[in-house]
Structures are given as structure tokens and as C-alpha cells.
Amino acid sequence: LAKTTQPISMDSYEGQEVNITCSHNNIATNDYITWYQQFPSQGPRFIIQGYKTKVTNEVASLFIPADRKSSTLSLPRVSLSDTAVYYCLVGANTGFQKLVFGTGTRLLVSP
Amino acid sequence: SAVISQKPSRDICQRGTSLTIQCQVDSQVTMMFWYRQQPGQSLTLIATANQGSEATYESGFVIDKFPISRPNLTFSTLTVSNMSPEDSSIYLCSVEEGSPYIYGYTFGSGTRLTVV
């Protein structure tokens, strides 16, 4: 699995857009990029996955440039309830793949 | 998506004792996974449990310390044996949801273990 690098922490205020960037310089051709969200006292929750360009769902958007060596998770108009740790994972669909979690980004949203 | 029930949600245990954590899934799944999350840290995979076979342990984790059972396709247990304060962590089970996502895993809410 490709190694990922994320900022350790980020701070924001309610109503702002938050962009969390993940670096994965060694991403392989068949690797996908997946983001998880973990609230305190809960297990991680899958939020979005992409391979290239842009993916959007009801929770977030994921931007992936052409070289795929990085990706950006975008959270529109965050609220206090978006305070969580966000993990970026990279890996391929070649049979069973173990999840390897990096350090994650601890996002704190303030009023 | 699958619903995972994990018990107990938390426990405080004496050193030297053992605790068994249960993970129940509301659907049949091939693989179940056990993770440890030490205070303020990320998740570390302990082992993968397949029904009908021995669990596969990751480097740094051994069966004598973390025996795992997988009696059927909806249930698994993880035992933390001969506990010490260093075992104080959150233990989580997880299953793979599969299609349409490659990494669409669902996690239980975890068991917060404190060893005193």
C-alpha cells in the first residue's frame, strides 16, 4: 500500500470550507484513494473514494489531480459536528487488501 | 451497509486478567478484522479472522496474547490475555462491505479498555 502524508491537525470555523490534502507520491496505477472520518468514541466511517478527477457525494468532494500524487478532501461549510479525525488511505483492488491507517488529520471546528 | 454490534463498549480490568470482546454483524461476511487504537493514535490492524480457519496476525501481535475465535460468518471474539496497563486501548472490529467500493469497510463503535 502506498504511504500517505497528511497534516496532523487543522482548525476552522463554522460555515467555512475545509480542504485537507493528502500526499501519496508512490501511488500505483491501480490504486484508489479513500477517505475515512472518525468521531470521538466511534469507529472510522467511510466517506468518499476516487480514482481520478473529482468525486462528489452528500458529505464531501474529493479532488485528484492528473498525476494522482496527491488528493484533497473538501468539506463544504463545516459545522461543529464535523470535528473529527480524517484518514486518507491508498490501495488497489487486487483481492483482499488490509487497511493501513496513517496518522490522520485532526480537524477542530470552532463556533 | 452492515451493522456491527460490539460488546462491551468499555471495561476497566485488573492487570493479569483477560477480557473477551464480542463482535456481532447483522449479515454474513467472509472476513472480520480486529484493530487496536492506542490513546491519541491511529488504528493498527491486529489480525484478520476468517470463518473456519486460524486468524492471521500482523507483525507484533501473537495468538497467545490476542486469541481470536470465528465460529460463524456473523460473529467473532477477540481476547486480550494477561493484561497490562500497556493494553489500555480502544479495540475495534471491522468488516468489508465490498462493492461498489474497494475500501468500503464498516467499523464497530469499539471497546474502550482500561487496565489498572
mmCIF file with all atom_site columns, C-alpha atoms in Angstrom:
data_model
loop_
_atom_site.group_PDB
_atom_site.id
_atom_site.type_symbol
_atom_site.label_atom_id
_atom_site.label_alt_id
_atom_site.label_comp_id
_atom_site.label_asym_id
_atom_site.label_entity_id
_atom_site.label_seq_id
_atom_site.pdbx_PDB_ins_code
_atom_site.Cartn_x
_atom_site.Cartn_y
_atom_site.Cartn_z
_atom_site.occupancy
_atom_site.B_iso_or_equiv
_atom_site.pdbx_formal_charge
_atom_site.auth_seq_id
_atom_site.auth_comp_id
_atom_site.auth_asym_id
_atom_site.auth_atom_id
_atom_site.pdbx_PDB_model_num
ATOM 1   C CA . LEU A 1 1   ? 0.000   0.000   0.000   1.00 0.00 ? 1   LEU A CA 1
ATOM 2   C CA . ALA A 1 2   ? 1.236   3.465   -0.876  1.00 0.00 ? 2   ALA A CA 1
ATOM 3   C CA . LYS A 1 3   ? 2.312   5.574   2.090   1.00 0.00 ? 3   LYS A CA 1
ATOM 4   C CA . THR A 1 4   ? 0.305   8.732   2.733   1.00 0.00 ? 4   THR A CA 1
ATOM 5   C CA . THR A 1 5   ? 1.169   12.021  4.391   1.00 0.00 ? 5   THR A CA 1
ATOM 6   C CA . GLN A 1 6   ? -1.395  14.401  5.855   1.00 0.00 ? 6   GLN A CA 1
ATOM 7   C CA . PRO A 1 7   ? -1.266  17.440  8.111   1.00 0.00 ? 7   PRO A CA 1
ATOM 8   C CA . ILE A 1 8   ? -1.528  16.397  11.750  1.00 0.00 ? 8   ILE A CA 1
ATOM 9   C CA . SER A 1 9   ? -4.189  18.963  12.569  1.00 0.00 ? 9   SER A CA 1
ATOM 10  C CA . MET A 1 10  ? -6.314  21.763  11.129  1.00 0.00 ? 10  MET A CA 1
ATOM 11  C CA . ASP A 1 11  ? -8.543  24.395  12.655  1.00 0.00 ? 11  ASP A CA 1
ATOM 12  C CA . SER A 1 12  ? -11.594 26.004  11.101  1.00 0.00 ? 12  SER A CA 1
ATOM 13  C CA . TYR A 1 13  ? -14.747 27.900  11.935  1.00 0.00 ? 13  TYR A CA 1
ATOM 14  C CA . GLU A 1 14  ? -18.335 27.034  11.298  1.00 0.00 ? 14  GLU A CA 1
ATOM 15  C CA . GLY A 1 15  ? -19.530 27.798  7.779   1.00 0.00 ? 15  GLY A CA 1
ATOM 16  C CA . GLN A 1 16  ? -16.089 27.709  6.206   1.00 0.00 ? 16  GLN A CA 1
ATOM 17  C CA . GLU A 1 17  ? -14.895 25.307  3.538   1.00 0.00 ? 17  GLU A CA 1
ATOM 18  C CA . VAL A 1 18  ? -12.144 22.975  4.700   1.00 0.00 ? 18  VAL A CA 1
ATOM 19  C CA . ASN A 1 19  ? -9.655  21.342  2.365   1.00 0.00 ? 19  ASN A CA 1
ATOM 20  C CA . ILE A 1 20  ? -7.455  18.538  3.655   1.00 0.00 ? 20  ILE A CA 1
ATOM 21  C CA . THR A 1 21  ? -4.650  17.463  1.358   1.00 0.00 ? 21  THR A CA 1
ATOM 22  C CA . CYS A 1 22  ? -3.070  14.034  1.343   1.00 0.00 ? 22  CYS A CA 1
ATOM 23  C CA . SER A 1 23  ? 0.244   13.292  -0.354  1.00 0.00 ? 23  SER A CA 1
ATOM 24  C CA . HIS A 1 24  ? 0.776   9.852   -1.899  1.00 0.00 ? 24  HIS A CA 1
ATOM 25  C CA . ASN A 1 25  ? 3.786   10.169  -4.170  1.00 0.00 ? 25  ASN A CA 1
ATOM 26  C CA . ASN A 1 26  ? 4.186   6.410   -4.675  1.00 0.00 ? 26  ASN A CA 1
ATOM 27  C CA . ILE A 1 27  ? 0.624   5.724   -5.740  1.00 0.00 ? 27  ILE A CA 1
ATOM 28  C CA . ALA A 1 28  ? 0.366   2.836   -8.208  1.00 0.00 ? 28  ALA A CA 1
ATOM 29  C CA . THR A 1 29  ? -1.637  2.737   -11.415 1.00 0.00 ? 29  THR A CA 1
ATOM 30  C CA . ASN A 1 30  ? -4.402  0.581   -9.975  1.00 0.00 ? 30  ASN A CA 1
ATOM 31  C CA . ASP A 1 31  ? -4.595  2.291   -6.565  1.00 0.00 ? 31  ASP A CA 1
ATOM 32  C CA . TYR A 1 32  ? -7.732  4.045   -5.374  1.00 0.00 ? 32  TYR A CA 1
ATOM 33  C CA . ILE A 1 33  ? -7.867  6.876   -2.834  1.00 0.00 ? 33  ILE A CA 1
ATOM 34  C CA . THR A 1 34  ? -10.241 6.510   0.092   1.00 0.00 ? 34  THR A CA 1
ATOM 35  C CA . TRP A 1 35  ? -11.081 8.795   2.997   1.00 0.00 ? 35  TRP A CA 1
ATOM 36  C CA . TYR A 1 36  ? -12.451 7.840   6.392   1.00 0.00 ? 36  TYR A CA 1
ATOM 37  C CA . GLN A 1 37  ? -13.832 10.020  9.171   1.00 0.00 ? 37  GLN A CA 1
ATOM 38  C CA . GLN A 1 38  ? -13.609 9.139   12.856  1.00 0.00 ? 38  GLN A CA 1
ATOM 39  C CA . PHE A 1 39  ? -15.580 10.903  15.560  1.00 0.00 ? 39  PHE A CA 1
ATOM 40  C CA . PRO A 1 40  ? -14.516 10.588  19.197  1.00 0.00 ? 40  PRO A CA 1
ATOM 41  C CA . SER A 1 41  ? -15.608 7.307   20.764  1.00 0.00 ? 41  SER A CA 1
ATOM 42  C CA . GLN A 1 42  ? -16.630 5.851   17.403  1.00 0.00 ? 42  GLN A CA 1
ATOM 43  C CA . GLY A 1 43  ? -15.056 3.662   14.751  1.00 0.00 ? 43  GLY A CA 1
ATOM 44  C CA . PRO A 1 44  ? -13.959 5.180   11.431  1.00 0.00 ? 44  PRO A CA 1
ATOM 45  C CA . ARG A 1 45  ? -16.626 5.775   8.817   1.00 0.00 ? 45  ARG A CA 1
ATOM 46  C CA . PHE A 1 46  ? -16.103 5.569   5.046   1.00 0.00 ? 46  PHE A CA 1
ATOM 47  C CA . ILE A 1 47  ? -16.880 8.939   3.467   1.00 0.00 ? 47  ILE A CA 1
ATOM 48  C CA . ILE A 1 48  ? -15.580 9.009   -0.102  1.00 0.00 ? 48  ILE A CA 1
ATOM 49  C CA . GLN A 1 49  ? -13.451 7.197   -2.676  1.00 0.00 ? 49  GLN A CA 1
ATOM 50  C CA . GLY A 1 50  ? -11.997 8.150   -6.031  1.00 0.00 ? 50  GLY A CA 1
ATOM 51  C CA . TYR A 1 51  ? -9.528  7.222   -8.731  1.00 0.00 ? 51  TYR A CA 1
ATOM 52  C CA . LYS A 1 52  ? -9.051  10.417  -10.713 1.00 0.00 ? 52  LYS A CA 1
ATOM 53  C CA . THR A 1 53  ? -10.500 13.911  -11.308 1.00 0.00 ? 53  THR A CA 1
ATOM 54  C CA . LYS A 1 54  ? -13.370 14.767  -8.995  1.00 0.00 ? 54  LYS A CA 1
ATOM 55  C CA . VAL A 1 55  ? -15.864 12.804  -6.963  1.00 0.00 ? 55  VAL A CA 1
ATOM 56  C CA . THR A 1 56  ? -18.711 14.357  -5.001  1.00 0.00 ? 56  THR A CA 1
ATOM 57  C CA . ASN A 1 57  ? -21.265 12.903  -2.630  1.00 0.00 ? 57  ASN A CA 1
ATOM 58  C CA . GLU A 1 58  ? -23.601 14.246  0.023   1.00 0.00 ? 58  GLU A CA 1
ATOM 59  C CA . VAL A 1 59  ? -20.782 14.528  2.555   1.00 0.00 ? 59  VAL A CA 1
ATOM 60  C CA . ALA A 1 60  ? -17.705 15.756  0.707   1.00 0.00 ? 60  ALA A CA 1
ATOM 61  C CA . SER A 1 61  ? -15.834 16.223  -2.542  1.00 0.00 ? 61  SER A CA 1
ATOM 62  C CA . LEU A 1 62  ? -12.581 14.583  -3.499  1.00 0.00 ? 62  LEU A CA 1
ATOM 63  C CA . PHE A 1 63  ? -10.217 16.265  -5.934  1.00 0.00 ? 63  PHE A CA 1
ATOM 64  C CA . ILE A 1 64  ? -7.473  14.243  -7.587  1.00 0.00 ? 64  ILE A CA 1
ATOM 65  C CA . PRO A 1 65  ? -5.021  15.912  -9.994  1.00 0.00 ? 65  PRO A CA 1
ATOM 66  C CA . ALA A 1 66  ? -3.860  14.248  -13.180 1.00 0.00 ? 66  ALA A CA 1
ATOM 67  C CA . ASP A 1 67  ? -0.625  12.903  -11.677 1.00 0.00 ? 67  ASP A CA 1
ATOM 68  C CA . ARG A 1 68  ? -2.586  11.417  -8.712  1.00 0.00 ? 68  ARG A CA 1
ATOM 69  C CA . LYS A 1 69  ? 0.307   12.051  -6.335  1.00 0.00 ? 69  LYS A CA 1
ATOM 70  C CA . SER A 1 70  ? -1.969  13.937  -4.007  1.00 0.00 ? 70  SER A CA 1
ATOM 71  C CA . SER A 1 71  ? -5.649  14.331  -3.281  1.00 0.00 ? 71  SER A CA 1
ATOM 72  C CA . THR A 1 72  ? -7.768  16.894  -1.489  1.00 0.00 ? 72  THR A CA 1
ATOM 73  C CA . LEU A 1 73  ? -10.813 16.204  0.626   1.00 0.00 ? 73  LEU A CA 1
ATOM 74  C CA . SER A 1 74  ? -13.143 19.183  0.585   1.00 0.00 ? 74  SER A CA 1
ATOM 75  C CA . LEU A 1 75  ? -15.787 19.690  3.253   1.00 0.00 ? 75  LEU A CA 1
ATOM 76  C CA . PRO A 1 76  ? -18.220 22.483  2.333   1.00 0.00 ? 76  PRO A CA 1
ATOM 77  C CA . ARG A 1 77  ? -19.499 24.811  5.062   1.00 0.00 ? 77  ARG A CA 1
ATOM 78  C CA . VAL A 1 78  ? -18.323 22.801  8.043   1.00 0.00 ? 78  VAL A CA 1
ATOM 79  C CA . SER A 1 79  ? -20.245 22.669  11.293  1.00 0.00 ? 79  SER A CA 1
ATOM 80  C CA . LEU A 1 80  ? -19.183 21.807  14.830  1.00 0.00 ? 80  LEU A CA 1
ATOM 81  C CA . SER A 1 81  ? -20.218 18.212  14.161  1.00 0.00 ? 81  SER A CA 1
ATOM 82  C CA . ASP A 1 82  ? -17.506 17.885  11.508  1.00 0.00 ? 82  ASP A CA 1
ATOM 83  C CA . THR A 1 83  ? -14.883 17.923  14.259  1.00 0.00 ? 83  THR A CA 1
ATOM 84  C CA . ALA A 1 84  ? -13.199 14.564  13.739  1.00 0.00 ? 84  ALA A CA 1
ATOM 85  C CA . VAL A 1 85  ? -10.076 12.831  12.524  1.00 0.00 ? 85  VAL A CA 1
ATOM 86  C CA . TYR A 1 86  ? -9.881  12.319  8.766   1.00 0.00 ? 86  TYR A CA 1
ATOM 87  C CA . TYR A 1 87  ? -7.792  9.492   7.330   1.00 0.00 ? 87  TYR A CA 1
ATOM 88  C CA . CYS A 1 88  ? -6.549  9.140   3.750   1.00 0.00 ? 88  CYS A CA 1
ATOM 89  C CA . LEU A 1 89  ? -5.822  5.625   2.504   1.00 0.00 ? 89  LEU A CA 1
ATOM 90  C CA . VAL A 1 90  ? -4.461  4.433   -0.822  1.00 0.00 ? 90  VAL A CA 1
ATOM 91  C CA . GLY A 1 91  ? -4.601  0.922   -2.217  1.00 0.00 ? 91  GLY A CA 1
ATOM 92  C CA . ALA A 1 92  ? -5.621  -1.326  -5.081  1.00 0.00 ? 92  ALA A CA 1
ATOM 93  C CA . ASN A 1 93  ? -8.446  -3.699  -5.805  1.00 0.00 ? 93  ASN A CA 1
ATOM 94  C CA . THR A 1 94  ? -6.273  -6.783  -6.265  1.00 0.00 ? 94  THR A CA 1
ATOM 95  C CA . GLY A 1 95  ? -8.033  -9.158  -3.961  1.00 0.00 ? 95  GLY A CA 1
ATOM 96  C CA . PHE A 1 96  ? -8.155  -8.621  -0.234  1.00 0.00 ? 96  PHE A CA 1
ATOM 97  C CA . GLN A 1 97  ? -6.354  -5.510  0.940   1.00 0.00 ? 97  GLN A CA 1
ATOM 98  C CA . LYS A 1 98  ? -5.660  -4.669  4.533   1.00 0.00 ? 98  LYS A CA 1
ATOM 99  C CA . LEU A 1 99  ? -6.469  -1.167  5.661   1.00 0.00 ? 99  LEU A CA 1
ATOM 100 C CA . VAL A 1 100 ? -3.350  0.663   6.781   1.00 0.00 ? 100 VAL A CA 1
ATOM 101 C CA . PHE A 1 101 ? -4.167  3.861   8.591   1.00 0.00 ? 101 PHE A CA 1
ATOM 102 C CA . GLY A 1 102 ? -1.754  6.759   8.672   1.00 0.00 ? 102 GLY A CA 1
ATOM 103 C CA . THR A 1 103 ? -1.717  9.453   11.319  1.00 0.00 ? 103 THR A CA 1
ATOM 104 C CA . GLY A 1 104 ? -4.827  11.185  10.013  1.00 0.00 ? 104 GLY A CA 1
ATOM 105 C CA . THR A 1 105 ? -5.743  14.872  10.238  1.00 0.00 ? 105 THR A CA 1
ATOM 106 C CA . ARG A 1 106 ? -7.459  16.093  13.377  1.00 0.00 ? 106 ARG A CA 1
ATOM 107 C CA . LEU A 1 107 ? -9.954  18.784  12.338  1.00 0.00 ? 107 LEU A CA 1
ATOM 108 C CA . LEU A 1 108 ? -11.298 21.109  15.003  1.00 0.00 ? 108 LEU A CA 1
ATOM 109 C CA . VAL A 1 109 ? -14.260 23.292  14.043  1.00 0.00 ? 109 VAL A CA 1
ATOM 110 C CA . SER A 1 110 ? -14.959 26.205  16.358  1.00 0.00 ? 110 SER A CA 1
ATOM 111 C CA . PRO A 1 111 ? -18.025 28.462  16.626  1.00 0.00 ? 111 PRO A CA 1
ATOM 112 C CA . SER B 2 1   ? -24.366 -1.240  4.973   1.00 0.00 ? 1   SER B CA 1
ATOM 113 C CA . ALA B 2 2   ? -23.609 -3.820  7.639   1.00 0.00 ? 2   ALA B CA 1
ATOM 114 C CA . VAL B 2 3   ? -24.406 -3.049  11.252  1.00 0.00 ? 3   VAL B CA 1
ATOM 115 C CA . ILE B 2 4   ? -21.843 -4.133  13.823  1.00 0.00 ? 4   ILE B CA 1
ATOM 116 C CA . SER B 2 5   ? -22.577 -4.592  17.500  1.00 0.00 ? 5   SER B CA 1
ATOM 117 C CA . GLN B 2 6   ? -19.538 -4.685  19.727  1.00 0.00 ? 6   GLN B CA 1
ATOM 118 C CA . LYS B 2 7   ? -19.565 -5.635  23.409  1.00 0.00 ? 7   LYS B CA 1
ATOM 119 C CA . PRO B 2 8   ? -18.614 -4.462  25.935  1.00 0.00 ? 8   PRO B CA 1
ATOM 120 C CA . SER B 2 9   ? -18.409 -0.809  24.996  1.00 0.00 ? 9   SER B CA 1
ATOM 121 C CA . ARG B 2 10  ? -15.949 -0.204  27.799  1.00 0.00 ? 10  ARG B CA 1
ATOM 122 C CA . ASP B 2 11  ? -14.362 -2.003  30.713  1.00 0.00 ? 11  ASP B CA 1
ATOM 123 C CA . ILE B 2 12  ? -11.860 -1.478  33.472  1.00 0.00 ? 12  ILE B CA 1
ATOM 124 C CA . CYS B 2 13  ? -9.812  -4.577  34.221  1.00 0.00 ? 13  CYS B CA 1
ATOM 125 C CA . GLN B 2 14  ? -7.157  -5.637  36.664  1.00 0.00 ? 14  GLN B CA 1
ATOM 126 C CA . ARG B 2 15  ? -3.726  -6.428  35.328  1.00 0.00 ? 15  ARG B CA 1
ATOM 127 C CA . GLY B 2 16  ? -3.107  -10.112 34.794  1.00 0.00 ? 16  GLY B CA 1
ATOM 128 C CA . THR B 2 17  ? -6.711  -10.843 33.872  1.00 0.00 ? 17  THR B CA 1
ATOM 129 C CA . SER B 2 18  ? -8.271  -11.428 30.431  1.00 0.00 ? 18  SER B CA 1
ATOM 130 C CA . LEU B 2 19  ? -11.131 -9.764  28.608  1.00 0.00 ? 19  LEU B CA 1
ATOM 131 C CA . THR B 2 20  ? -13.111 -11.162 25.703  1.00 0.00 ? 20  THR B CA 1
ATOM 132 C CA . ILE B 2 21  ? -14.620 -8.694  23.255  1.00 0.00 ? 21  ILE B CA 1
ATOM 133 C CA . GLN B 2 22  ? -17.526 -9.749  21.079  1.00 0.00 ? 22  GLN B CA 1
ATOM 134 C CA . CYS B 2 23  ? -18.335 -8.554  17.573  1.00 0.00 ? 23  CYS B CA 1
ATOM 135 C CA . GLN B 2 24  ? -21.714 -9.381  16.006  1.00 0.00 ? 24  GLN B CA 1
ATOM 136 C CA . VAL B 2 25  ? -22.571 -8.457  12.396  1.00 0.00 ? 25  VAL B CA 1
ATOM 137 C CA . ASP B 2 26  ? -26.109 -8.341  11.045  1.00 0.00 ? 26  ASP B CA 1
ATOM 138 C CA . SER B 2 27  ? -25.088 -10.060 7.781   1.00 0.00 ? 27  SER B CA 1
ATOM 139 C CA . GLN B 2 28  ? -22.740 -12.834 6.740   1.00 0.00 ? 28  GLN B CA 1
ATOM 140 C CA . VAL B 2 29  ? -19.233 -11.696 5.943   1.00 0.00 ? 29  VAL B CA 1
ATOM 141 C CA . THR B 2 30  ? -16.161 -13.591 4.834   1.00 0.00 ? 30  THR B CA 1
ATOM 142 C CA . MET B 2 31  ? -13.540 -11.666 6.735   1.00 0.00 ? 31  MET B CA 1
ATOM 143 C CA . MET B 2 32  ? -13.605 -9.813  10.005  1.00 0.00 ? 32  MET B CA 1
ATOM 144 C CA . PHE B 2 33  ? -10.794 -7.605  11.219  1.00 0.00 ? 33  PHE B CA 1
ATOM 145 C CA . TRP B 2 34  ? -9.621  -6.551  14.642  1.00 0.00 ? 34  TRP B CA 1
ATOM 146 C CA . TYR B 2 35  ? -7.843  -3.239  15.264  1.00 0.00 ? 35  TYR B CA 1
ATOM 147 C CA . ARG B 2 36  ? -6.250  -1.543  18.214  1.00 0.00 ? 36  ARG B CA 1
ATOM 148 C CA . GLN B 2 37  ? -6.234  2.219   18.694  1.00 0.00 ? 37  GLN B CA 1
ATOM 149 C CA . GLN B 2 38  ? -3.992  3.426   21.472  1.00 0.00 ? 38  GLN B CA 1
ATOM 150 C CA . PRO B 2 39  ? -4.829  6.747   23.127  1.00 0.00 ? 39  PRO B CA 1
ATOM 151 C CA . GLY B 2 40  ? -4.452  9.615   20.657  1.00 0.00 ? 40  GLY B CA 1
ATOM 152 C CA . GLN B 2 41  ? -3.082  7.308   17.973  1.00 0.00 ? 41  GLN B CA 1
ATOM 153 C CA . SER B 2 42  ? -4.188  5.893   14.660  1.00 0.00 ? 42  SER B CA 1
ATOM 154 C CA . LEU B 2 43  ? -5.557  2.390   14.130  1.00 0.00 ? 43  LEU B CA 1
ATOM 155 C CA . THR B 2 44  ? -3.315  -0.665  13.930  1.00 0.00 ? 44  THR B CA 1
ATOM 156 C CA . LEU B 2 45  ? -4.522  -3.949  12.487  1.00 0.00 ? 45  LEU B CA 1
ATOM 157 C CA . ILE B 2 46  ? -4.173  -6.823  14.950  1.00 0.00 ? 46  ILE B CA 1
ATOM 158 C CA . ALA B 2 47  ? -5.435  -9.740  12.890  1.00 0.00 ? 47  ALA B CA 1
ATOM 159 C CA . THR B 2 48  ? -7.788  -10.958 10.192  1.00 0.00 ? 48  THR B CA 1
ATOM 160 C CA . ALA B 2 49  ? -10.339 -13.608 11.085  1.00 0.00 ? 49  ALA B CA 1
ATOM 161 C CA . ASN B 2 50  ? -11.769 -15.984 8.501   1.00 0.00 ? 50  ASN B CA 1
ATOM 162 C CA . GLN B 2 51  ? -14.522 -18.387 9.414   1.00 0.00 ? 51  GLN B CA 1
ATOM 163 C CA . GLY B 2 52  ? -13.244 -21.926 9.699   1.00 0.00 ? 52  GLY B CA 1
ATOM 164 C CA . SER B 2 53  ? -9.544  -21.130 9.819   1.00 0.00 ? 53  SER B CA 1
ATOM 165 C CA . GLU B 2 54  ? -6.940  -19.716 12.152  1.00 0.00 ? 54  GLU B CA 1
ATOM 166 C CA . ALA B 2 55  ? -6.717  -15.956 12.330  1.00 0.00 ? 55  ALA B CA 1
ATOM 167 C CA . THR B 2 56  ? -3.830  -14.256 10.558  1.00 0.00 ? 56  THR B CA 1
ATOM 168 C CA . TYR B 2 57  ? -1.867  -11.961 12.861  1.00 0.00 ? 57  TYR B CA 1
ATOM 169 C CA . GLU B 2 58  ? 0.079   -8.857  11.951  1.00 0.00 ? 58  GLU B CA 1
ATOM 170 C CA . SER B 2 59  ? 3.660   -8.296  12.973  1.00 0.00 ? 59  SER B CA 1
ATOM 171 C CA . GLY B 2 60  ? 3.888   -7.543  16.670  1.00 0.00 ? 60  GLY B CA 1
ATOM 172 C CA . PHE B 2 61  ? 0.717   -9.419  17.610  1.00 0.00 ? 61  PHE B CA 1
ATOM 173 C CA . VAL B 2 62  ? 0.617   -13.063 18.673  1.00 0.00 ? 62  VAL B CA 1
ATOM 174 C CA . ILE B 2 63  ? -2.125  -15.585 19.184  1.00 0.00 ? 63  ILE B CA 1
ATOM 175 C CA . ASP B 2 64  ? -1.222  -16.285 22.808  1.00 0.00 ? 64  ASP B CA 1
ATOM 176 C CA . LYS B 2 65  ? -1.814  -12.653 23.703  1.00 0.00 ? 65  LYS B CA 1
ATOM 177 C CA . PHE B 2 66  ? -4.784  -11.985 21.397  1.00 0.00 ? 66  PHE B CA 1
ATOM 178 C CA . PRO B 2 67  ? -6.630  -15.251 20.707  1.00 0.00 ? 67  PRO B CA 1
ATOM 179 C CA . ILE B 2 68  ? -9.439  -14.847 18.201  1.00 0.00 ? 68  ILE B CA 1
ATOM 180 C CA . SER B 2 69  ? -12.444 -17.030 17.519  1.00 0.00 ? 69  SER B CA 1
ATOM 181 C CA . ARG B 2 70  ? -14.608 -17.008 14.401  1.00 0.00 ? 70  ARG B CA 1
ATOM 182 C CA . PRO B 2 71  ? -17.275 -19.659 14.893  1.00 0.00 ? 71  PRO B CA 1
ATOM 183 C CA . ASN B 2 72  ? -19.573 -18.482 12.077  1.00 0.00 ? 72  ASN B CA 1
ATOM 184 C CA . LEU B 2 73  ? -19.984 -15.846 9.375   1.00 0.00 ? 73  LEU B CA 1
ATOM 185 C CA . THR B 2 74  ? -21.580 -13.232 11.641  1.00 0.00 ? 74  THR B CA 1
ATOM 186 C CA . PHE B 2 75  ? -19.597 -13.411 14.868  1.00 0.00 ? 75  PHE B CA 1
ATOM 187 C CA . SER B 2 76  ? -16.072 -13.122 16.212  1.00 0.00 ? 76  SER B CA 1
ATOM 188 C CA . THR B 2 77  ? -14.358 -12.624 19.542  1.00 0.00 ? 77  THR B CA 1
ATOM 189 C CA . LEU B 2 78  ? -11.022 -11.123 20.479  1.00 0.00 ? 78  LEU B CA 1
ATOM 190 C CA . THR B 2 79  ? -9.499  -11.925 23.862  1.00 0.00 ? 79  THR B CA 1
ATOM 191 C CA . VAL B 2 80  ? -6.880  -9.696  25.415  1.00 0.00 ? 80  VAL B CA 1
ATOM 192 C CA . SER B 2 81  ? -4.948  -12.034 27.684  1.00 0.00 ? 81  SER B CA 1
ATOM 193 C CA . ASN B 2 82  ? -2.818  -11.447 30.765  1.00 0.00 ? 82  ASN B CA 1
ATOM 194 C CA . MET B 2 83  ? -3.452  -7.744  30.519  1.00 0.00 ? 83  MET B CA 1
ATOM 195 C CA . SER B 2 84  ? -1.048  -4.996  31.493  1.00 0.00 ? 84  SER B CA 1
ATOM 196 C CA . PRO B 2 85  ? -1.587  -1.217  31.536  1.00 0.00 ? 85  PRO B CA 1
ATOM 197 C CA . GLU B 2 86  ? 0.044   -1.062  28.081  1.00 0.00 ? 86  GLU B CA 1
ATOM 198 C CA . ASP B 2 87  ? -3.002  -2.893  26.718  1.00 0.00 ? 87  ASP B CA 1
ATOM 199 C CA . SER B 2 88  ? -5.214  0.062   27.569  1.00 0.00 ? 88  SER B CA 1
ATOM 200 C CA . SER B 2 89  ? -6.642  0.977   24.166  1.00 0.00 ? 89  SER B CA 1
ATOM 201 C CA . ILE B 2 90  ? -9.748  1.002   22.064  1.00 0.00 ? 90  ILE B CA 1
ATOM 202 C CA . TYR B 2 91  ? -10.307 -2.287  20.269  1.00 0.00 ? 91  TYR B CA 1
ATOM 203 C CA . LEU B 2 92  ? -12.426 -2.239  17.119  1.00 0.00 ? 92  LEU B CA 1
ATOM 204 C CA . CYS B 2 93  ? -13.788 -4.873  14.804  1.00 0.00 ? 93  CYS B CA 1
ATOM 205 C CA . SER B 2 94  ? -14.450 -4.249  11.145  1.00 0.00 ? 94  SER B CA 1
ATOM 206 C CA . VAL B 2 95  ? -15.916 -5.935  8.084   1.00 0.00 ? 95  VAL B CA 1
ATOM 207 C CA . GLU B 2 96  ? -15.516 -5.266  4.384   1.00 0.00 ? 96  GLU B CA 1
ATOM 208 C CA . GLU B 2 97  ? -18.634 -4.067  2.596   1.00 0.00 ? 97  GLU B CA 1
ATOM 209 C CA . GLY B 2 98  ? -17.257 -4.750  -0.852  1.00 0.00 ? 98  GLY B CA 1
ATOM 210 C CA . SER B 2 99  ? -18.958 -3.451  -3.962  1.00 0.00 ? 99  SER B CA 1
ATOM 211 C CA . PRO B 2 100 ? -19.164 -0.739  -5.069  1.00 0.00 ? 100 PRO B CA 1
ATOM 212 C CA . TYR B 2 101 ? -16.226 0.454   -3.001  1.00 0.00 ? 101 TYR B CA 1
ATOM 213 C CA . ILE B 2 102 ? -12.871 -1.234  -2.735  1.00 0.00 ? 102 ILE B CA 1
ATOM 214 C CA . TYR B 2 103 ? -12.200 0.019   0.751   1.00 0.00 ? 103 TYR B CA 1
ATOM 215 C CA . GLY B 2 104 ? -15.762 0.271   1.981   1.00 0.00 ? 104 GLY B CA 1
ATOM 216 C CA . TYR B 2 105 ? -15.165 -1.103  5.449   1.00 0.00 ? 105 TYR B CA 1
ATOM 217 C CA . THR B 2 106 ? -17.599 -0.751  8.326   1.00 0.00 ? 106 THR B CA 1
ATOM 218 C CA . PHE B 2 107 ? -16.351 -0.491  11.889  1.00 0.00 ? 107 PHE B CA 1
ATOM 219 C CA . GLY B 2 108 ? -17.933 -1.202  15.221  1.00 0.00 ? 108 GLY B CA 1
ATOM 220 C CA . SER B 2 109 ? -18.018 1.568   17.798  1.00 0.00 ? 109 SER B CA 1
ATOM 221 C CA . GLY B 2 110 ? -15.169 -0.018  19.693  1.00 0.00 ? 110 GLY B CA 1
ATOM 222 C CA . THR B 2 111 ? -14.384 -1.333  23.169  1.00 0.00 ? 111 THR B CA 1
ATOM 223 C CA . ARG B 2 112 ? -12.543 1.097   25.411  1.00 0.00 ? 112 ARG B CA 1
ATOM 224 C CA . LEU B 2 113 ? -10.313 -0.967  27.693  1.00 0.00 ? 113 LEU B CA 1
ATOM 225 C CA . THR B 2 114 ? -8.542  0.432   30.720  1.00 0.00 ? 114 THR B CA 1
ATOM 226 C CA . VAL B 2 115 ? -6.138  -1.835  32.597  1.00 0.00 ? 115 VAL B CA 1
ATOM 227 C CA . VAL B 2 116 ? -5.280  -0.854  36.158  1.00 0.00 ? 116 VAL B CA 1
#
